[in-house]
PDB file of C-alpha atoms in Angstrom:
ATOM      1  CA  UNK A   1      56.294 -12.063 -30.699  1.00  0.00           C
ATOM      2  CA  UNK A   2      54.188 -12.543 -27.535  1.00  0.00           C
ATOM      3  CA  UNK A   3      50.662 -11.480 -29.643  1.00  0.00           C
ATOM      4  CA  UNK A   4      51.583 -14.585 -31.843  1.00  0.00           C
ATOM      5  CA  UNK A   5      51.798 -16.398 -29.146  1.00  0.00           C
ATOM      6  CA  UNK A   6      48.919 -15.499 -27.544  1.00  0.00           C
ATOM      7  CA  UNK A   7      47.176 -16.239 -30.793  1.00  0.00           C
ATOM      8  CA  UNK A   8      48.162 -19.513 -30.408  1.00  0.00           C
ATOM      9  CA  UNK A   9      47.097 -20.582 -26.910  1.00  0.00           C
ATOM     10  CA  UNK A  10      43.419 -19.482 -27.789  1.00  0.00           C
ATOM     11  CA  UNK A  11      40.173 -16.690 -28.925  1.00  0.00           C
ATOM     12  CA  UNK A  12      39.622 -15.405 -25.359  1.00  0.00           C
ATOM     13  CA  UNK A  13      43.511 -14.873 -24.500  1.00  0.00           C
ATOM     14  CA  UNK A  14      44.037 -13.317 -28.110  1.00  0.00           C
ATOM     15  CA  UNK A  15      41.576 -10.938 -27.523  1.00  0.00           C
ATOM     16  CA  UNK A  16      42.743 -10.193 -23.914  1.00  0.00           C
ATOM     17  CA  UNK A  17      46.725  -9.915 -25.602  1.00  0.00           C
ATOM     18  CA  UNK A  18      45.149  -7.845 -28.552  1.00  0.00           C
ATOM     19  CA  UNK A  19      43.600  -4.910 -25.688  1.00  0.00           C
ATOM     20  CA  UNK A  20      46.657  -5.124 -24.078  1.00  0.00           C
ATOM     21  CA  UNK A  21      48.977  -4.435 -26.789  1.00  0.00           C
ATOM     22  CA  UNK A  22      46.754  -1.631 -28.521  1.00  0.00           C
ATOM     23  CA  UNK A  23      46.134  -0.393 -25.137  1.00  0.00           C
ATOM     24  CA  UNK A  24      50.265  -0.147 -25.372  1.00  0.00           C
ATOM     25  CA  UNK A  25      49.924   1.307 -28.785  1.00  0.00           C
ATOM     26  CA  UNK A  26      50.565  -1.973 -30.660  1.00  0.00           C
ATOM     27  CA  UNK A  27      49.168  -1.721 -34.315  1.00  0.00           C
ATOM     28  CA  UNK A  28      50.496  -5.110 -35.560  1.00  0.00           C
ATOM     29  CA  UNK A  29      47.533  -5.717 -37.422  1.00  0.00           C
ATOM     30  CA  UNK A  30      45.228  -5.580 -34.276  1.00  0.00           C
ATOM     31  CA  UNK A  31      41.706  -3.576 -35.046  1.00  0.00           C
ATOM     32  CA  UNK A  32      41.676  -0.419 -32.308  1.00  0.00           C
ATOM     33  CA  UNK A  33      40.097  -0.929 -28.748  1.00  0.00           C
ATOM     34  CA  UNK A  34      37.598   2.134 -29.839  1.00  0.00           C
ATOM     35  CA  UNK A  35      36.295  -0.514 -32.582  1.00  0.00           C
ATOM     36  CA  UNK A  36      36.454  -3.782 -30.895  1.00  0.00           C
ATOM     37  CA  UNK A  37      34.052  -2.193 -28.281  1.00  0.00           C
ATOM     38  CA  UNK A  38      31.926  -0.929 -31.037  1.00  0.00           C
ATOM     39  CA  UNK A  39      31.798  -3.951 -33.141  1.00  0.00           C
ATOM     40  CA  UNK A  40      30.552  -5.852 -29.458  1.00  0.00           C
ATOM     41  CA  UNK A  41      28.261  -3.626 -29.033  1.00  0.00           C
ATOM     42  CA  UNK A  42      26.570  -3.795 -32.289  1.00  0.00           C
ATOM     43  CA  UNK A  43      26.485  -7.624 -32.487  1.00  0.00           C
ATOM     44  CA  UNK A  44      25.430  -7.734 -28.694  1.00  0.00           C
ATOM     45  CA  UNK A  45      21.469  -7.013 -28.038  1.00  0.00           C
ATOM     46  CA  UNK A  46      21.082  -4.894 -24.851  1.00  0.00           C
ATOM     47  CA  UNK A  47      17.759  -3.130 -24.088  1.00  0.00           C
ATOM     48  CA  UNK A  48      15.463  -2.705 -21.307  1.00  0.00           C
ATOM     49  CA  UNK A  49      13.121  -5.740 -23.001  1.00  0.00           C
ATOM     50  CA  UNK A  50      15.454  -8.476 -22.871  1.00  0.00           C
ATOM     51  CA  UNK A  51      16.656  -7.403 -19.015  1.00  0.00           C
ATOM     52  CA  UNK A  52      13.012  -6.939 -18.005  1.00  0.00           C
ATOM     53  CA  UNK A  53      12.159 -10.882 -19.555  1.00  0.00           C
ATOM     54  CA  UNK A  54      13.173 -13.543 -17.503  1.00  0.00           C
ATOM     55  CA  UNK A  55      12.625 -16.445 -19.396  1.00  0.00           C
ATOM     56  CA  UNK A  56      10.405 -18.319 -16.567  1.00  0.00           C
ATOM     57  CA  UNK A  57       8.653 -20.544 -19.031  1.00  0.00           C
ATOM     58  CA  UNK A  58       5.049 -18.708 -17.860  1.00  0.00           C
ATOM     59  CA  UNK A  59       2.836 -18.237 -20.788  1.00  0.00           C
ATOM     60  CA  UNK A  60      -0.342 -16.817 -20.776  1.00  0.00           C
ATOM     61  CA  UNK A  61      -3.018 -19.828 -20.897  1.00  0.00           C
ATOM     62  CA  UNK A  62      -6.493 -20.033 -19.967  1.00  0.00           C
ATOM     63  CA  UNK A  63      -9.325 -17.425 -20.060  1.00  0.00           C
ATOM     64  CA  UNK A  64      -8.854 -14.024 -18.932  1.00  0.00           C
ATOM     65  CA  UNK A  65      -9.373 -12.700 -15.524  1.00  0.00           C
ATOM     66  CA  UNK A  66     -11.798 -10.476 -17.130  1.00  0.00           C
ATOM     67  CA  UNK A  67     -13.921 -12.993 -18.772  1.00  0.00           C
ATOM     68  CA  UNK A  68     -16.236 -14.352 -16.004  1.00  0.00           C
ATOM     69  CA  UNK A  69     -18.185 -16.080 -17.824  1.00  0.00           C
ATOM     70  CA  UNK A  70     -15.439 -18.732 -18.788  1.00  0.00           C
ATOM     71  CA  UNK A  71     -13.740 -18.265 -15.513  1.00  0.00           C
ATOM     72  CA  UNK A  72     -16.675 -19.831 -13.982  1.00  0.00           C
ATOM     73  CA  UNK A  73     -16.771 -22.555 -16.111  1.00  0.00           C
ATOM     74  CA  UNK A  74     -13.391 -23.677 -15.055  1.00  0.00           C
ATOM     75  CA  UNK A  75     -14.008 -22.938 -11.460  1.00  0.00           C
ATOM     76  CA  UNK A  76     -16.743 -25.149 -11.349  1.00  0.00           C
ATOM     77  CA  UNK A  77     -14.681 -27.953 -12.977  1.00  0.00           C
ATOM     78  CA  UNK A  78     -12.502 -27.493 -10.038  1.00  0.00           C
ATOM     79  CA  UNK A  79     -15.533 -29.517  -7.953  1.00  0.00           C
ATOM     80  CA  UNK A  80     -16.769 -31.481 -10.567  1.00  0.00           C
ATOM     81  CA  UNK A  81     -13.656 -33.445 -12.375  1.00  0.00           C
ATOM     82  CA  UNK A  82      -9.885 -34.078 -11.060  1.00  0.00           C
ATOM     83  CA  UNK A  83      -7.490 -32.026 -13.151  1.00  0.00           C
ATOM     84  CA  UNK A  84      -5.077 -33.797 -15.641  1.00  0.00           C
ATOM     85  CA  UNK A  85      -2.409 -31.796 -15.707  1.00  0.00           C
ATOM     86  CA  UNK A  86      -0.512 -29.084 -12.987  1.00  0.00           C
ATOM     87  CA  UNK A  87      -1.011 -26.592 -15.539  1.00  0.00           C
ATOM     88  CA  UNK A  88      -4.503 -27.889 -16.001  1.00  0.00           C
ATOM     89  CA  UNK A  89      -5.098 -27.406 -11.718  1.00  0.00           C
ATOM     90  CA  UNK A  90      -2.969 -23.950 -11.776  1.00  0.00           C
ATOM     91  CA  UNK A  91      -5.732 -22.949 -14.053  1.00  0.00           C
ATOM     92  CA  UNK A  92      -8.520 -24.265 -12.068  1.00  0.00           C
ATOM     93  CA  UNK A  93      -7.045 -22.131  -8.645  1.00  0.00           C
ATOM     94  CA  UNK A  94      -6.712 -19.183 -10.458  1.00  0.00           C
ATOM     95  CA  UNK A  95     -10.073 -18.795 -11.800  1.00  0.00           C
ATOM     96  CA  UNK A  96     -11.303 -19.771  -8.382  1.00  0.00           C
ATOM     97  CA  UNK A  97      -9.422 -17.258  -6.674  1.00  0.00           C
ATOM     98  CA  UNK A  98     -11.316 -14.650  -8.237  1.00  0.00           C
ATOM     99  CA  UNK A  99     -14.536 -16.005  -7.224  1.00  0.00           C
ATOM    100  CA  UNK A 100     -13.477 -16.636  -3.660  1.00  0.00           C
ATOM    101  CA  UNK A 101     -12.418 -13.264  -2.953  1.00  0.00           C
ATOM    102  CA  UNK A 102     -15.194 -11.629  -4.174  1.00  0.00           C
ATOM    103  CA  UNK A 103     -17.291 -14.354  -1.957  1.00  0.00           C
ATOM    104  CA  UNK A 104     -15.331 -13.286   1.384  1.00  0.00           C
ATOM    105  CA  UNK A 105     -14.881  -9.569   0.821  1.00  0.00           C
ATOM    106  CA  UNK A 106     -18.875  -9.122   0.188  1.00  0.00           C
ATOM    107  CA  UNK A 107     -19.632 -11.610   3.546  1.00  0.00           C
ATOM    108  CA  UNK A 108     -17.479  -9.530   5.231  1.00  0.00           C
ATOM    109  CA  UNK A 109     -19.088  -6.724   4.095  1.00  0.00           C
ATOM    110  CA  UNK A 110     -22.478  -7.698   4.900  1.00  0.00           C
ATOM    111  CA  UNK A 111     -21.464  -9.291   8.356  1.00  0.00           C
ATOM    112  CA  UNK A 112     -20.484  -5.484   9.440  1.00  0.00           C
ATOM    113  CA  UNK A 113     -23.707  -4.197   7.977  1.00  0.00           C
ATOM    114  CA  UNK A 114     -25.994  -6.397   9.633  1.00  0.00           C
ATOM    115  CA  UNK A 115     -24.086  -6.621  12.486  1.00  0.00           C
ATOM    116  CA  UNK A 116     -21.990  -3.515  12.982  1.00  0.00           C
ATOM    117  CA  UNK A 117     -19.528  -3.339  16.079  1.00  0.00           C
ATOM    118  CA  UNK A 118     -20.398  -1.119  19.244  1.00  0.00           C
ATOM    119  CA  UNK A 119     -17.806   1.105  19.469  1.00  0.00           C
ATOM    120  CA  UNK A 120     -17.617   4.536  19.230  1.00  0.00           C
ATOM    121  CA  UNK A 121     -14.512   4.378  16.519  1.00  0.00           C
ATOM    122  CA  UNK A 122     -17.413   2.389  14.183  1.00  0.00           C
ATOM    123  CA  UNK A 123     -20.188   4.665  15.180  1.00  0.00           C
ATOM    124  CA  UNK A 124     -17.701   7.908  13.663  1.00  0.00           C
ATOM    125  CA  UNK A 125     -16.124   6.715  10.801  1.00  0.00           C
ATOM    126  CA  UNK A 126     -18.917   3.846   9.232  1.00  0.00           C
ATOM    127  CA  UNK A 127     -20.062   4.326   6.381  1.00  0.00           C
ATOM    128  CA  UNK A 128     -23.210   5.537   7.260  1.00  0.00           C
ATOM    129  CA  UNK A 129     -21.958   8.014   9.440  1.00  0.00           C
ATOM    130  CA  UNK A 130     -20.295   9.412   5.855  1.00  0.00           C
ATOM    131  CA  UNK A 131     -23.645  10.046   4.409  1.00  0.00           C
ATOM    132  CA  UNK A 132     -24.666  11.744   7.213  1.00  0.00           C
ATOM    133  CA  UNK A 133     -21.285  14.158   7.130  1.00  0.00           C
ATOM    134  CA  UNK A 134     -21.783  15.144   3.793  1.00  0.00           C
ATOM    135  CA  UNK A 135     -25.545  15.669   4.155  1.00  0.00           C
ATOM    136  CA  UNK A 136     -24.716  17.949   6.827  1.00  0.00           C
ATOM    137  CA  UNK A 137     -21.592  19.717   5.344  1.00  0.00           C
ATOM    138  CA  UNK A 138     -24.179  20.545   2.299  1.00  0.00           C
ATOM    139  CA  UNK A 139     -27.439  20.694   4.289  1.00  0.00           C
ATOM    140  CA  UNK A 140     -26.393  23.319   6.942  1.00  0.00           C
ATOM    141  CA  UNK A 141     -26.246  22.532  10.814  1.00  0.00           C
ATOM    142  CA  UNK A 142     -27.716  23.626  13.850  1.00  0.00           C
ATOM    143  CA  UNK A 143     -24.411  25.043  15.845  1.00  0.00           C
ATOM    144  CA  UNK A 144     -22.329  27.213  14.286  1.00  0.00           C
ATOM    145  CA  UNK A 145     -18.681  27.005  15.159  1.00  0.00           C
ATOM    146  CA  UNK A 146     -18.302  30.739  16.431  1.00  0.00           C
ATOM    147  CA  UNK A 147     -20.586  32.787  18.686  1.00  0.00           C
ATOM    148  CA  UNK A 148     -23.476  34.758  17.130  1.00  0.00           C
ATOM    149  CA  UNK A 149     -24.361  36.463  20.149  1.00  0.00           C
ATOM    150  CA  UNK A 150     -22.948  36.604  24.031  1.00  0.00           C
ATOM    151  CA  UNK A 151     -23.232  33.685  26.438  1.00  0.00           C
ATOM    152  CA  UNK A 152     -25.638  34.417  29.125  1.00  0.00           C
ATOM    153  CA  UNK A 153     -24.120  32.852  32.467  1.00  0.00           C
ATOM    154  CA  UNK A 154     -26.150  32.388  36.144  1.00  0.00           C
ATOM    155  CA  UNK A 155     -22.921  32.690  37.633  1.00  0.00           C
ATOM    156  CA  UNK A 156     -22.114  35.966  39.293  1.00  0.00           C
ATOM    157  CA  UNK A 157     -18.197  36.617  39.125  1.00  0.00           C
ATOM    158  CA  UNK A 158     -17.958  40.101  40.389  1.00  0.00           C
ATOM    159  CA  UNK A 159     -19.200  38.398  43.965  1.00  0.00           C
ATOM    160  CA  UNK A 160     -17.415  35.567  43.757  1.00  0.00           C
ATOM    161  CA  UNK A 161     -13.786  36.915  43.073  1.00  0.00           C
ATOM    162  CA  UNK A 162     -14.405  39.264  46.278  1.00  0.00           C
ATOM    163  CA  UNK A 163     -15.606  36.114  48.488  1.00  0.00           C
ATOM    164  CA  UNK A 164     -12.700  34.744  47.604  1.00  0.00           C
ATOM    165  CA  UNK A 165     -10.430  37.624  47.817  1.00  0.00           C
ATOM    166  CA  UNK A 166     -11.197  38.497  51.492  1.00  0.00           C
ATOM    167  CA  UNK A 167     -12.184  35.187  52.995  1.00  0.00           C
ATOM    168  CA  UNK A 168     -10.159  32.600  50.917  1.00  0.00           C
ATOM    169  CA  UNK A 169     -13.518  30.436  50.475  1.00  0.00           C
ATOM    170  CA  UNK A 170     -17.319  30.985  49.179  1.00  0.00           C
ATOM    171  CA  UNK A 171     -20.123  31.665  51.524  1.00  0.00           C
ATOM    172  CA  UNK A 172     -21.777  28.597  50.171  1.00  0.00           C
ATOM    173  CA  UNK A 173     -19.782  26.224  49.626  1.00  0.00           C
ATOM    174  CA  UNK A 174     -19.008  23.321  52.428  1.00  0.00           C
ATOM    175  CA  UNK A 175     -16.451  23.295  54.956  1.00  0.00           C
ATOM    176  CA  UNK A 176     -13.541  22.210  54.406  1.00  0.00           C
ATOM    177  CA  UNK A 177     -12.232  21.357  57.785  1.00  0.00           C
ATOM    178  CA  UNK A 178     -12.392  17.867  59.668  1.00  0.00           C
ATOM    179  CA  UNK A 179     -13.422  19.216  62.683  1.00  0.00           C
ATOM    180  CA  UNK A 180     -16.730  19.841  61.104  1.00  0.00           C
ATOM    181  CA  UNK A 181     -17.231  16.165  59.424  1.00  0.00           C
ATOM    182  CA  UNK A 182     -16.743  14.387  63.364  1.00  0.00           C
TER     183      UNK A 182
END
């Protein structure tokens, strides 16, 4: 008697009281929960494209950021005539923004080339300093990185470990004591 009644007050509560009692194993006419799922899910559309839209009212308008030609056009109207519309002036800062990046990326550009910094971190890793790398790395250098043949030193170490073996000091080298500076 209580599924009438719920059929009574209202859809949503109907449908609640119609899980419930086949959930219960009421059959009283009420379709399976297996096939009320599956009839939802058939009348429902669920994908990946209609989560991923979002319904924001943006449309595509206006030349293509490719096309530079007509992106130039509108830039220029950005100077020359007040837009009409906010679309209209959205359109106008867009295409200007691609002009304007490309203006201060290639001053930048040319500011370090004609006037690089001093430092040593510049002088390494500029871009000049790259050619110069690779025409080495495929050119050959000067200095190898290991010994070809033995390093001749002035230095003889045979006479200097037995100076300063038996008299703690080299024979000459300056005095170390204070008495000698006064």
């Amino acid at each position: 008697f209580w599924l009438k009644a719920c059929r009574s007050l209202g859809s949503p509560l109907h449908k609640f009281c119609t899980a419930v009692a086949a959930l219960f194993g009421y059959s009283g006419g009420a379709m399976s929960m297996l096939a009320a799922c599956s009839r939802a899910a058939r009348t429902r559309p669920v994908g990946a494209v209609q989560v991923a839209k979002r319904h924001l009212g943006e449309t595509t308008v206006g030349p293509a950021v490719t096309d530079l030609a007509a992106n130039l056009r509108v830039a220029k109207s950005f100077f020359t005539k007040p837009a009409l519309s906010y679309a209209q002036y959205k359109q106008q800062c867009a295409s200007l923004r691609i002009f304007a990046f490309a203006a201060v990326t290639g001053g930048c550009a040319l500011a370090l080339l004609l006037d690089p910094p001093k430092s040593s971190y510049w002088v390494r890793y500029s871009p000049t300093y790259y050619f110069r790398h690779v025409t080495g790395f495929f050119g050959g250098s000067s200095k190898t990185l290991f010994l070809t043949e033995k390093v001749e030193h002035e230095t003889d170490v045979p006479d200097v470990v037995k100076q300063l073996v038996s008299t703690r000091r080299l024979a000459n080298a300056g005095s170390d004591s204070e008495d000698d500076e006064h």
